[in-house]
Coordinates of C-alpha atoms in Angstrom, one line a residue:
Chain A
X43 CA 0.0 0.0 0.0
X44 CA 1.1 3.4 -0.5
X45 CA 2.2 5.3 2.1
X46 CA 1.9 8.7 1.2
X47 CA -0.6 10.5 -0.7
X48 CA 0.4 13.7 -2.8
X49 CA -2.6 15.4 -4.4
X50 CA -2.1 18.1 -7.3
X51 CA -5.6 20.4 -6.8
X52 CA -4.2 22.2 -10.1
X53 CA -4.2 19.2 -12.3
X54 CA -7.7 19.4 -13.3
X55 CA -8.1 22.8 -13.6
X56 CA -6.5 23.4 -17.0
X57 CA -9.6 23.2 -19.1
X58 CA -10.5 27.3 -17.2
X59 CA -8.6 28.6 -19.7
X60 CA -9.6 26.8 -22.3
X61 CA -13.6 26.6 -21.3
X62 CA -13.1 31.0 -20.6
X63 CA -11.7 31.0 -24.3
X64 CA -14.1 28.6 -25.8
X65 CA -17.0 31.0 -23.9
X66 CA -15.3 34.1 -25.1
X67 CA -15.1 33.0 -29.1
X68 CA -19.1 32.0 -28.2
X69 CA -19.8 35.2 -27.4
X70 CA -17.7 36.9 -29.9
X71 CA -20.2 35.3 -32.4
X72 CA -23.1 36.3 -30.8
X73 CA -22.2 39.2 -31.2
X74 CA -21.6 39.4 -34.7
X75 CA -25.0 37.6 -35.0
X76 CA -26.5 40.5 -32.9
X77 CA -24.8 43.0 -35.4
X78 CA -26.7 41.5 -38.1
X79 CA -29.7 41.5 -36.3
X80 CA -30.0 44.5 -35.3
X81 CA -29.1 46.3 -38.6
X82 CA -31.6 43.8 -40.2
X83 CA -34.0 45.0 -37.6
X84 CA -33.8 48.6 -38.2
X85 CA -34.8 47.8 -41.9
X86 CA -37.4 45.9 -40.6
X87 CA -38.8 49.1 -38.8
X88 CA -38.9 51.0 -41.4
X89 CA -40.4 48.7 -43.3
X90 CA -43.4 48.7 -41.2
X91 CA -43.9 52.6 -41.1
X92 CA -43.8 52.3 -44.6
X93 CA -46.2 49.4 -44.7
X94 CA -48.4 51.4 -42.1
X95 CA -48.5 54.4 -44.0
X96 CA -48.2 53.6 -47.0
X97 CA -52.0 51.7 -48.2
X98 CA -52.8 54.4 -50.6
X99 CA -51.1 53.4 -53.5
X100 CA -51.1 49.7 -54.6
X101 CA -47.3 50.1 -55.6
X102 CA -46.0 51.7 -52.2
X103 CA -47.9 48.8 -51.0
X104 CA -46.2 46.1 -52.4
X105 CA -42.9 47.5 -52.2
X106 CA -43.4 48.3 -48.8
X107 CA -44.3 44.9 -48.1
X108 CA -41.6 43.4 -50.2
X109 CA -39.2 45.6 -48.1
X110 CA -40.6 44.0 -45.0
X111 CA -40.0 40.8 -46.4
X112 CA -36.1 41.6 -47.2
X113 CA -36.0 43.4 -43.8
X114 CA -37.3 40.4 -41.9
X115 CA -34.4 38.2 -43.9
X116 CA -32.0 40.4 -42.9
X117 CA -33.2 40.1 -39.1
X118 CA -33.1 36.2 -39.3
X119 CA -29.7 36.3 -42.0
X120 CA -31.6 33.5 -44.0
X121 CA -33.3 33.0 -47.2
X122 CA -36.5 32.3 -46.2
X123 CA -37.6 35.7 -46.3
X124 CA -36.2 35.9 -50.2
X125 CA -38.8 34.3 -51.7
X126 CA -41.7 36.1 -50.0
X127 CA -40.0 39.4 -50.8
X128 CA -39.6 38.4 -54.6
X129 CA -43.5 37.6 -54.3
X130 CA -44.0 41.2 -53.2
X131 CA -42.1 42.9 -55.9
X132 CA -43.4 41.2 -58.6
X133 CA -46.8 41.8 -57.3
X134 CA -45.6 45.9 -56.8
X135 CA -44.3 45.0 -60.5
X136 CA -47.9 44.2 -61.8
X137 CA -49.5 46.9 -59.8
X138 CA -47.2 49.0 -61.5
X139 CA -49.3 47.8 -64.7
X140 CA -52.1 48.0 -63.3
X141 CA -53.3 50.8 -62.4
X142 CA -56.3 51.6 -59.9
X143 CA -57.8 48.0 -60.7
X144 CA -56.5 46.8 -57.3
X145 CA -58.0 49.6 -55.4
X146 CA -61.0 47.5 -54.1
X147 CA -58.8 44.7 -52.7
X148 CA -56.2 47.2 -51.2
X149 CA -59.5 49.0 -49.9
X150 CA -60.4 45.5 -48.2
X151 CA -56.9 44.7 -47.4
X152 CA -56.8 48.5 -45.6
X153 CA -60.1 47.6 -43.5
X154 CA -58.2 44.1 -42.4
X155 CA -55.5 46.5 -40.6
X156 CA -57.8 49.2 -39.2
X157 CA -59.6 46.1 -37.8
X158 CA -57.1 44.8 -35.9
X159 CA -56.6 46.5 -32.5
X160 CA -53.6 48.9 -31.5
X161 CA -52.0 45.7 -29.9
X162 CA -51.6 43.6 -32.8
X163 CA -50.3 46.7 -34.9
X164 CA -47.8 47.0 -32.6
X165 CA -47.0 43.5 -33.0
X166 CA -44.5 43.0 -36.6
X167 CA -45.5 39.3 -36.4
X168 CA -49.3 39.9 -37.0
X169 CA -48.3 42.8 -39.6
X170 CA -46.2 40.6 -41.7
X171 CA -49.2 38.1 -41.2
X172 CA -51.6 40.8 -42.3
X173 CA -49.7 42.2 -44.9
X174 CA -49.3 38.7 -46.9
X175 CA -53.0 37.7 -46.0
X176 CA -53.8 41.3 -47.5
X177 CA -51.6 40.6 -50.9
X178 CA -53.2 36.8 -51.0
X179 CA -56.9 38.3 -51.0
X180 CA -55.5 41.6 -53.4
X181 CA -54.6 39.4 -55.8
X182 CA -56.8 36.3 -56.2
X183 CA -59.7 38.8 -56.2
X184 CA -57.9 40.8 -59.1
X185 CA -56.9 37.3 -60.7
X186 CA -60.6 36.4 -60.7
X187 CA -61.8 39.7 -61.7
X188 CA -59.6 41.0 -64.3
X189 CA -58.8 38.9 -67.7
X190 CA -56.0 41.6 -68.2
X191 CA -54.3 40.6 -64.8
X192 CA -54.6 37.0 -65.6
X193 CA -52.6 37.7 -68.7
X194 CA -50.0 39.7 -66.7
X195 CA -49.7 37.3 -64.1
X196 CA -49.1 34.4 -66.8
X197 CA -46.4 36.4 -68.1
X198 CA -44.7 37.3 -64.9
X199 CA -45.1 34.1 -63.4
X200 CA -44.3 31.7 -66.1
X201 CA -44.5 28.8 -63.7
X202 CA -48.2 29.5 -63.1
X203 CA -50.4 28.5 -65.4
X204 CA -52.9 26.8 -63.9
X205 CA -55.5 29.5 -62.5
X206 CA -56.4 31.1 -59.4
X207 CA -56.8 28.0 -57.6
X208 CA -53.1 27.2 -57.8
X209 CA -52.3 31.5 -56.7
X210 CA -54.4 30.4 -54.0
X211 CA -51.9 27.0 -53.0
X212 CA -49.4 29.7 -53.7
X213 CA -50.3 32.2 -51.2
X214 CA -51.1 29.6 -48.6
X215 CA -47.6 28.5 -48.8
X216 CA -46.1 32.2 -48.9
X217 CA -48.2 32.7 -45.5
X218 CA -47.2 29.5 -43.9
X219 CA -43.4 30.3 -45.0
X220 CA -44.0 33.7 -43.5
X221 CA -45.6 31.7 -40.5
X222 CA -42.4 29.4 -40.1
X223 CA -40.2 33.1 -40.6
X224 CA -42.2 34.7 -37.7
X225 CA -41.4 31.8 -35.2
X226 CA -38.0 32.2 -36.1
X227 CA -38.3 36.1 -35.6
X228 CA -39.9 35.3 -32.1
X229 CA -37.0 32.9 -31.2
X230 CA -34.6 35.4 -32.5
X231 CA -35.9 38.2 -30.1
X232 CA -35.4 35.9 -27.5
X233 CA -32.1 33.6 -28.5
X234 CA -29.7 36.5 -27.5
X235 CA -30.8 36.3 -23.8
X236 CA -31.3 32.4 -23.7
X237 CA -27.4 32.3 -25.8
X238 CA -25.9 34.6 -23.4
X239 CA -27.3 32.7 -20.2
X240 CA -26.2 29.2 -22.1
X241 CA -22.9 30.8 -22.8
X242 CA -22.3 31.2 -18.7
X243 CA -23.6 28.3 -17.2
X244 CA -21.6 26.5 -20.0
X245 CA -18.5 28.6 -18.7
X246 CA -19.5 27.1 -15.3
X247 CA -19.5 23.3 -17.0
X248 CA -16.9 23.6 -18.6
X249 CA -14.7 24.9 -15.9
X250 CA -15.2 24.7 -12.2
X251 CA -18.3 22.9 -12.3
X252 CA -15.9 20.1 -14.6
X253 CA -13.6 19.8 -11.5
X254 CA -13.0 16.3 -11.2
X255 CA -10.7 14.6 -8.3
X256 CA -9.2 11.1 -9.5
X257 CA -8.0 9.1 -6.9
X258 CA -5.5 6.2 -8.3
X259 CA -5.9 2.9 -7.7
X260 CA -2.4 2.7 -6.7
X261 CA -3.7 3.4 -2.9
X262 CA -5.0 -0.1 -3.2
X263 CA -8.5 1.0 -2.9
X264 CA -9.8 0.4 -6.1
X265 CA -9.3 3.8 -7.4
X266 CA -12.5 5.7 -8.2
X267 CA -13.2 9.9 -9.1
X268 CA -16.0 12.2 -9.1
X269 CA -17.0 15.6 -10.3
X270 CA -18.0 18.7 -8.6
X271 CA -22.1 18.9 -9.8
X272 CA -22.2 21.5 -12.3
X273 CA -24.1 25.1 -11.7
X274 CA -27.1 24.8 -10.0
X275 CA -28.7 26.4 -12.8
X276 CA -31.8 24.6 -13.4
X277 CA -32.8 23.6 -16.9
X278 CA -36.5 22.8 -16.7
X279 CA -36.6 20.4 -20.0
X280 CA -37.6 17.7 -17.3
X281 CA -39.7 19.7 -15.3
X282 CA -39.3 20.3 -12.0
X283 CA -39.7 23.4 -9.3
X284 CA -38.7 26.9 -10.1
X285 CA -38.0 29.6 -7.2
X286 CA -35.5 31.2 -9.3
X287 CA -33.3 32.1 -12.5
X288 CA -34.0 28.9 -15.0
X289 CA -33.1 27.7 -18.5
X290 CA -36.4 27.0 -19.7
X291 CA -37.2 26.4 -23.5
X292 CA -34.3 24.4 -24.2
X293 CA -35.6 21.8 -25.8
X294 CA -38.8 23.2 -27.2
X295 CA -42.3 24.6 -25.6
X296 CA -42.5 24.1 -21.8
X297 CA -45.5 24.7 -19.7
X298 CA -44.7 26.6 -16.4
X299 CA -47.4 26.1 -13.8
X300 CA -46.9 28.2 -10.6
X301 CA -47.7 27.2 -7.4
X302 CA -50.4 30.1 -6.4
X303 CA -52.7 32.6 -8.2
X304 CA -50.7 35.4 -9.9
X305 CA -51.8 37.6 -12.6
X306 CA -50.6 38.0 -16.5
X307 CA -49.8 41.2 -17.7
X308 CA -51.0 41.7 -21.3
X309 CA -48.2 42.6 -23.9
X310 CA -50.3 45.3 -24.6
X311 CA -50.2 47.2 -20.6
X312 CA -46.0 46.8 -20.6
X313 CA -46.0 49.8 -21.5
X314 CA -44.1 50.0 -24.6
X315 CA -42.4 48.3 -27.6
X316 CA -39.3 48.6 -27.2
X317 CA -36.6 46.1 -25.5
X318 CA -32.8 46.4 -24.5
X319 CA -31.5 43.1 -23.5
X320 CA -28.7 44.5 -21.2
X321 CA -25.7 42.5 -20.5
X322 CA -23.9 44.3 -18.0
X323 CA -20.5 43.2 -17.5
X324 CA -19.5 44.5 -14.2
X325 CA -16.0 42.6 -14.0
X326 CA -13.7 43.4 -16.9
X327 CA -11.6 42.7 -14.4
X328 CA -12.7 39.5 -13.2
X329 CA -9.3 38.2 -12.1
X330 CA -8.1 41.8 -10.1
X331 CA -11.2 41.1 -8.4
X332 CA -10.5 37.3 -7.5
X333 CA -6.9 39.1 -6.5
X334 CA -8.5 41.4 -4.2
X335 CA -11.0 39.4 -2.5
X336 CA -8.7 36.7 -1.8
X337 CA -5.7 38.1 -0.9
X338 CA -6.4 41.5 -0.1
X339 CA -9.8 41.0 1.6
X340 CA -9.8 37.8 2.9
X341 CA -5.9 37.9 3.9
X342 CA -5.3 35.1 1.0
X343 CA -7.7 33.2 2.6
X344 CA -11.2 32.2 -0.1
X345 CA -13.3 31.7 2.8
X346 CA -12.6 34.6 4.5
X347 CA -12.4 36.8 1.3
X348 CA -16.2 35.7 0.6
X349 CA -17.3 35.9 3.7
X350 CA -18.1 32.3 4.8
X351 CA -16.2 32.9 7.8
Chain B
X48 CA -47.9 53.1 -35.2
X49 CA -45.8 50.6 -33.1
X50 CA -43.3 49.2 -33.6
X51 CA -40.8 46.8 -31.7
X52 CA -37.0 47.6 -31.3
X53 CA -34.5 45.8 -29.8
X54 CA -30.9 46.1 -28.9
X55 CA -28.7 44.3 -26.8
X56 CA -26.0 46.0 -25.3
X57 CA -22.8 44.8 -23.4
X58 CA -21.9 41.9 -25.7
X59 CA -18.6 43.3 -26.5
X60 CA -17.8 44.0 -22.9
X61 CA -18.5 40.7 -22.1
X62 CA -16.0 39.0 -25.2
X63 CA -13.0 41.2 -23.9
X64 CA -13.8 40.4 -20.1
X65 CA -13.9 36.6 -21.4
X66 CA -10.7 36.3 -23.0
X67 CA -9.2 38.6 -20.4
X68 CA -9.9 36.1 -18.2
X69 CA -9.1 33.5 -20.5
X70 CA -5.6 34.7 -20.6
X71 CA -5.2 35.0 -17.0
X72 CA -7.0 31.8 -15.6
X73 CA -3.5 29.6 -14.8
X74 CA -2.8 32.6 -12.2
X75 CA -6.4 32.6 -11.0
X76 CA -6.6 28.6 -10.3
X77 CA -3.5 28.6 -9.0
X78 CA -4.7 31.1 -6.3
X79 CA -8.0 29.5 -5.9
X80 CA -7.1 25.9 -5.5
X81 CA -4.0 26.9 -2.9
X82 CA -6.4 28.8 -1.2
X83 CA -8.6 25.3 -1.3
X84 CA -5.8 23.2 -0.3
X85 CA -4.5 25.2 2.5
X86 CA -8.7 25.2 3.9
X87 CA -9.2 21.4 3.4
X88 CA -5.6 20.6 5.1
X89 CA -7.0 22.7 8.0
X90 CA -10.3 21.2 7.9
X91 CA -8.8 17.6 7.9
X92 CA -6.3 18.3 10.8
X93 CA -9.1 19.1 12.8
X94 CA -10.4 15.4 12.4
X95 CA -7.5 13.1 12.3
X96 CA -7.5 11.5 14.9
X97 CA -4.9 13.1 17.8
X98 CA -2.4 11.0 19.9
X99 CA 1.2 12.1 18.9
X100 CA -0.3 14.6 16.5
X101 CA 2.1 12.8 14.2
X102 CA -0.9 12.1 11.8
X103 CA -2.5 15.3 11.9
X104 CA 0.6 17.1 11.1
X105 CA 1.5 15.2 8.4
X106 CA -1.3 16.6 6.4
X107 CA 0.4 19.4 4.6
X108 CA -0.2 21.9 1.8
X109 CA 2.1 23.9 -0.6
X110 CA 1.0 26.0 -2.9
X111 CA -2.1 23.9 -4.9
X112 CA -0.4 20.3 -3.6
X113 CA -1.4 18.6 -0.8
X114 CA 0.5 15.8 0.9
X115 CA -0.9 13.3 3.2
X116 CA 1.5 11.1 5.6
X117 CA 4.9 11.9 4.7
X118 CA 6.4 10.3 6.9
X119 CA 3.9 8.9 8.9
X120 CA 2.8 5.8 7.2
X121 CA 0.2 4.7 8.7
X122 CA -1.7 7.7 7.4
X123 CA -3.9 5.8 4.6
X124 CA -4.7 3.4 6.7
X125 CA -6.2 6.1 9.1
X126 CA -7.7 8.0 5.9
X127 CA -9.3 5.4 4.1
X128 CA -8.9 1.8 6.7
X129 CA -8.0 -1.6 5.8
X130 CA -6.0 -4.4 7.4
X131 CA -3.0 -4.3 8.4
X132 CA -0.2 -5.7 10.9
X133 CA 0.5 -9.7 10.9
X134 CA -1.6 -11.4 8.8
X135 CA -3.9 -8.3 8.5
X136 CA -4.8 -8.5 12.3
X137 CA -5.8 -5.1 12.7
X138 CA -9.0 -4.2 10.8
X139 CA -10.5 -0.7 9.9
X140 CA -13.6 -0.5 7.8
X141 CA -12.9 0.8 4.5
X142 CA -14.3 4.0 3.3
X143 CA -13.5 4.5 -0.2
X144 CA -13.9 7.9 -0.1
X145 CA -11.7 8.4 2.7
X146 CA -12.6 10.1 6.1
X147 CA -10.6 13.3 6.8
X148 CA -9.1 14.7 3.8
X149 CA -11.1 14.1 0.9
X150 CA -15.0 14.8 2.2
X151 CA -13.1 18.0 3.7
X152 CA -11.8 18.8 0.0
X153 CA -15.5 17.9 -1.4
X154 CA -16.8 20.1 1.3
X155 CA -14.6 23.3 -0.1
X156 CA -14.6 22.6 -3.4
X157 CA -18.2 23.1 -3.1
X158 CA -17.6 26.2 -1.6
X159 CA -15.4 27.3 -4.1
X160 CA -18.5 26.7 -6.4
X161 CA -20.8 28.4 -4.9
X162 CA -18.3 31.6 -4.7
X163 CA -17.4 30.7 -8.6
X164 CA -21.5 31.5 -9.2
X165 CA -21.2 34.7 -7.2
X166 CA -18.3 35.3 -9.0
X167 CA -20.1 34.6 -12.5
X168 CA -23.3 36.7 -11.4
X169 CA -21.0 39.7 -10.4
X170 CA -19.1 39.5 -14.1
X171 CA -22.6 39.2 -16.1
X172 CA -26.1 39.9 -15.5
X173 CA -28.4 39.7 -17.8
X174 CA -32.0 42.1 -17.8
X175 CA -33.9 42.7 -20.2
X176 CA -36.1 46.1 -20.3

C-alpha cells in the first residue's frame, strides 16, 4: 500500500482557460450575430412605417411589403424571407401595370389593418401576417376579376399556369413560409438572452463545475473519481420546481405552472415596444477582483475573502 | 404606429472580459485551488485522529499540492482503513472515499462553487427592459 498520498488540486483545472476561451469565441459570435440582427432589424422598422403608412397606393404597398420581407431576412440572415419578398415585388411590378384595378382589394386589405386592435399593430408578427394575407386576398380577387391581370400574371409568373386555384396554394404556402419566418423572428428576439445565459452556465461546466478529483488505484483501494455537480442552474426540460433564474425552452415549448394565483400582464399594458437586453458586465476585471477578494480581503484566505467565515 | 425595437447592449464587454480572463486563468486557479488546499488541510487536521499529532501534522499543503503522511505511514490506513499488521490483524472499515481529507476537500470545493456562481453573477447579469 502506498504510504503517502500527494494530491495536485491544479491538475484538473486546466480546461478554465480553455472553457473562458471557448466562452469568449461563443460570445464573440453572438455578437456578430446581434450586429446582423440589429441592422436587419432597423430595416425591418422602417419597413413597417412604410407598410403602415403607405395603403394608398397599390405600388407603395407592395414594395413596402416586399421591403418587410427583405427586412425580416436580414433580421433572421436567412433565405426564407427571399422568396416572400420576390412575391412582393413582382406583385408591386404588376401593380405598376395595373393601375387603380386593385384599389377595391387594397380597400379590403386596408379595412383588415384598421380592424385589428392597436395591440396587434404593434406586434411586426401579425403585420407581416396581415400584410401577406392582405396581398393573397389583393390578388386572387384581381386574378378572378380582371382577364387583363390574368394575362399579366401568366407572363410574370411563367410557372403558373394553372389558374387562381393554384395562386391560392401559392399564397397559402407564402403565409405559412412567412408563419415558419415569424417563429423564427420570435425565437430570435429571445435567442440572445437564452445564448448569453447558455454561454455562462456553459463557462460554469466547462470549468469549475468540470472539476474532477481522481484518486488512483495505486492506494490499493480500487481507485475511483467524481466531479464537482455542475451550476445549480436549473434547466426545466424535465420539469421540476422553479424559485428562481431557470433555463427553460431548451428543448422546445415548456408549460410553467406556478404554485399560487398570480396575474398576467397583457403585452399590450408593458408599456411600450421597445426592449434592451442588457448584459452588464461588471468585472472586466474579473481576475483583479478574485486578486482582491482573496488576498487583499480575505488575507489570501477564499473563505474569508467571501465571507463564509 | 408601433413598432418593436430591440438592442442588446454589453456583448462586446463581455467578449474582452472573457478572453481577459481566459488569458489570465492559470494565475487565477493557481490562487483558488491553494487557497482550497491550505482550507481542506486545515479542515482535515481538525479530524485526524490526535495521539502524537504525528498524523495530523502530516497533512500538509504547498501551494495547490497537498501531501498526506509523509512520513507517517500509517496515514492511509487512518484516511481510508483496511487491514494491516500480521496477517492483516488489525481491521478498519474501508471507506473508499476516505474520512478526513477528501469529504473535507468535497466540502470546499463546493464552496469554491458556490463563490465561482457569485463570481459569475457579479461578471454578467443579464436584464432585459
Amino acid at each position: 500500500m502506498a504510504r503517502q498520498i500527494d494530491i495536485n488540486l491544479n491538475a484538473e483545472t486546466r480546461g478554465f482557460e480553455q472553457g473562458m476561451k471557448s466562452s469568449a469565441d461563443a460570445v464573440d459570435r453572438l455578437d456578430k450575430h446581434l450586429d446582423a440582427a440589429e441592422g436587419g432589424t432597423k430595416k425591418f422598422d422602417a419597413a413597417l412605417d412604410k407598410t403602415s403608412d403607405g395603403l394608398e397606393g397599390a405600388t407603395g404597398k407592395f414594395r413596402s411589403t416586399a421591403d418587410l420581407a427583405g427586412g425580416l431576412g436580414d433580421v433572421l440572415g436567412i433565405q426564407a424571407a427571399g422568396p416572400i419578398a420576390g412575391y412582393a415585388m413582382g406583385f408591386a411590378d404588376i401593380a405598376d401595370g395595373l393601375g387603380g384595378l386593385l384599389a377595391p382589394a387594397l380597400q379590403k386589405a386596408k379595412g383588415a389593418f384598421v380592424a385589428m386592435n392597436a395591440t396587434l399593430m404593434a406586434n411586426p408578427i401579425f403585420l407581416v401576417i396581415a400584410a401577406i394575407a392582405a396581398l393573397g386576398i389583393a390578388f386572387v380577387i384581381a386574378y378572378k376579376k380582371s382577364e387583363t391581370f390574368r394575362k399579366i400574371v401568366n407572363a410574370v409568373f411563367g410557372a403558373v399556369k394553372h389558374g387562381a386555384g393554384e395562386f391560392v396554394e401559392f399564397i397559402e404556402d407564402a403565409v405559412t413560409k412567412a408563419a415558419k419566418v415569424i417563429a423564427r423572428v420570435a425565437d430570435i428576439i429571445t435567442t440572445p438572452y437564452r445564448l448569453a445565459f447558455k454561454a455562462i452556465a456553459s463557462a460554469w461546466n466547462a470549468t469549475l463545475g468540470g472539476f474532477h478529483i481522481g484518486i488512483p488505484g495505486f492506494l490499493g483501494f480500487g481507485g475511483f473519481d467524481f466531479t464537482i455537480p455542475n451550476l445549480p442552474i436549473p434547466a426545466l426540460a424535465k420539469g421540476g420546481p422553479i424559485n428562481g433564474p431557470a433555463l427553460v425552452g431548451e428543448k422546445g415549448p415548456e408549460l410553467f405552472m406556478p404554485n399560487s394565483a398570480g396575474t398576467i400582464i397583457p403585452n399590450h399594458a408593458l408599456g411600450g415596444t421597445n426592449v434592451t437586453i442588457v448584459i452588464e458586465t461588471g468585472a472586466a476585471d474579473l481576475d483583479e477582483l478574485i486578486r482582491k477578494r482573496v488576498r487583499v480581503l480575505g488575507n489570501g484566505n477564499v473563505q474569508t475573502a467571501f465571507g463564509r467565515r | 404606429m408601433g413598432e418593436i425595437k430591440w438592442k442588446v447592449t454589453g456583448v462586446e464587454e463581455l467578449s474582452l472580459a472573457l478572453h481577459e480572463v481566459a488569458r489570465e486563468a492559470p494565475e487565477i486557479m493557481d490562487a483558488v485551488t491553494a487557497d482550497v488546499a491550505a482550507g481542506a488541510v486545515e479542515d482535515a487536521r481538525r479530524l485526524v485522529p490526535h495521539r502524537s499529532g504525528r498524523a495530523a501534522s502530516s497533512y500538509k499543503s504547498r501551494g495547490h499540492v497537498v501531501s498526506i503522511g509523509a512520513g507517517v505511514p500509517y496515514v492511509p490506513w487512518l484516511e481510508f482503513g483496511g487491514d494491516v499488521g500480521r496477517k492483516g490483524a488489525t481491521h478498519r472499515a474501508k471507506v473508499k472515499g476516505g474520512r478526513y481529507f477528501y469529504p473535507s476537500l468535497t466540502k470546499r470545493l463546493k464552496d469554491i462553487e458556490d463563490i465561482a456562481a457569485d463570481m459569475i453573477e457579479q461578471m454578467t447579469s443579464i436584464e432585459v427592459e
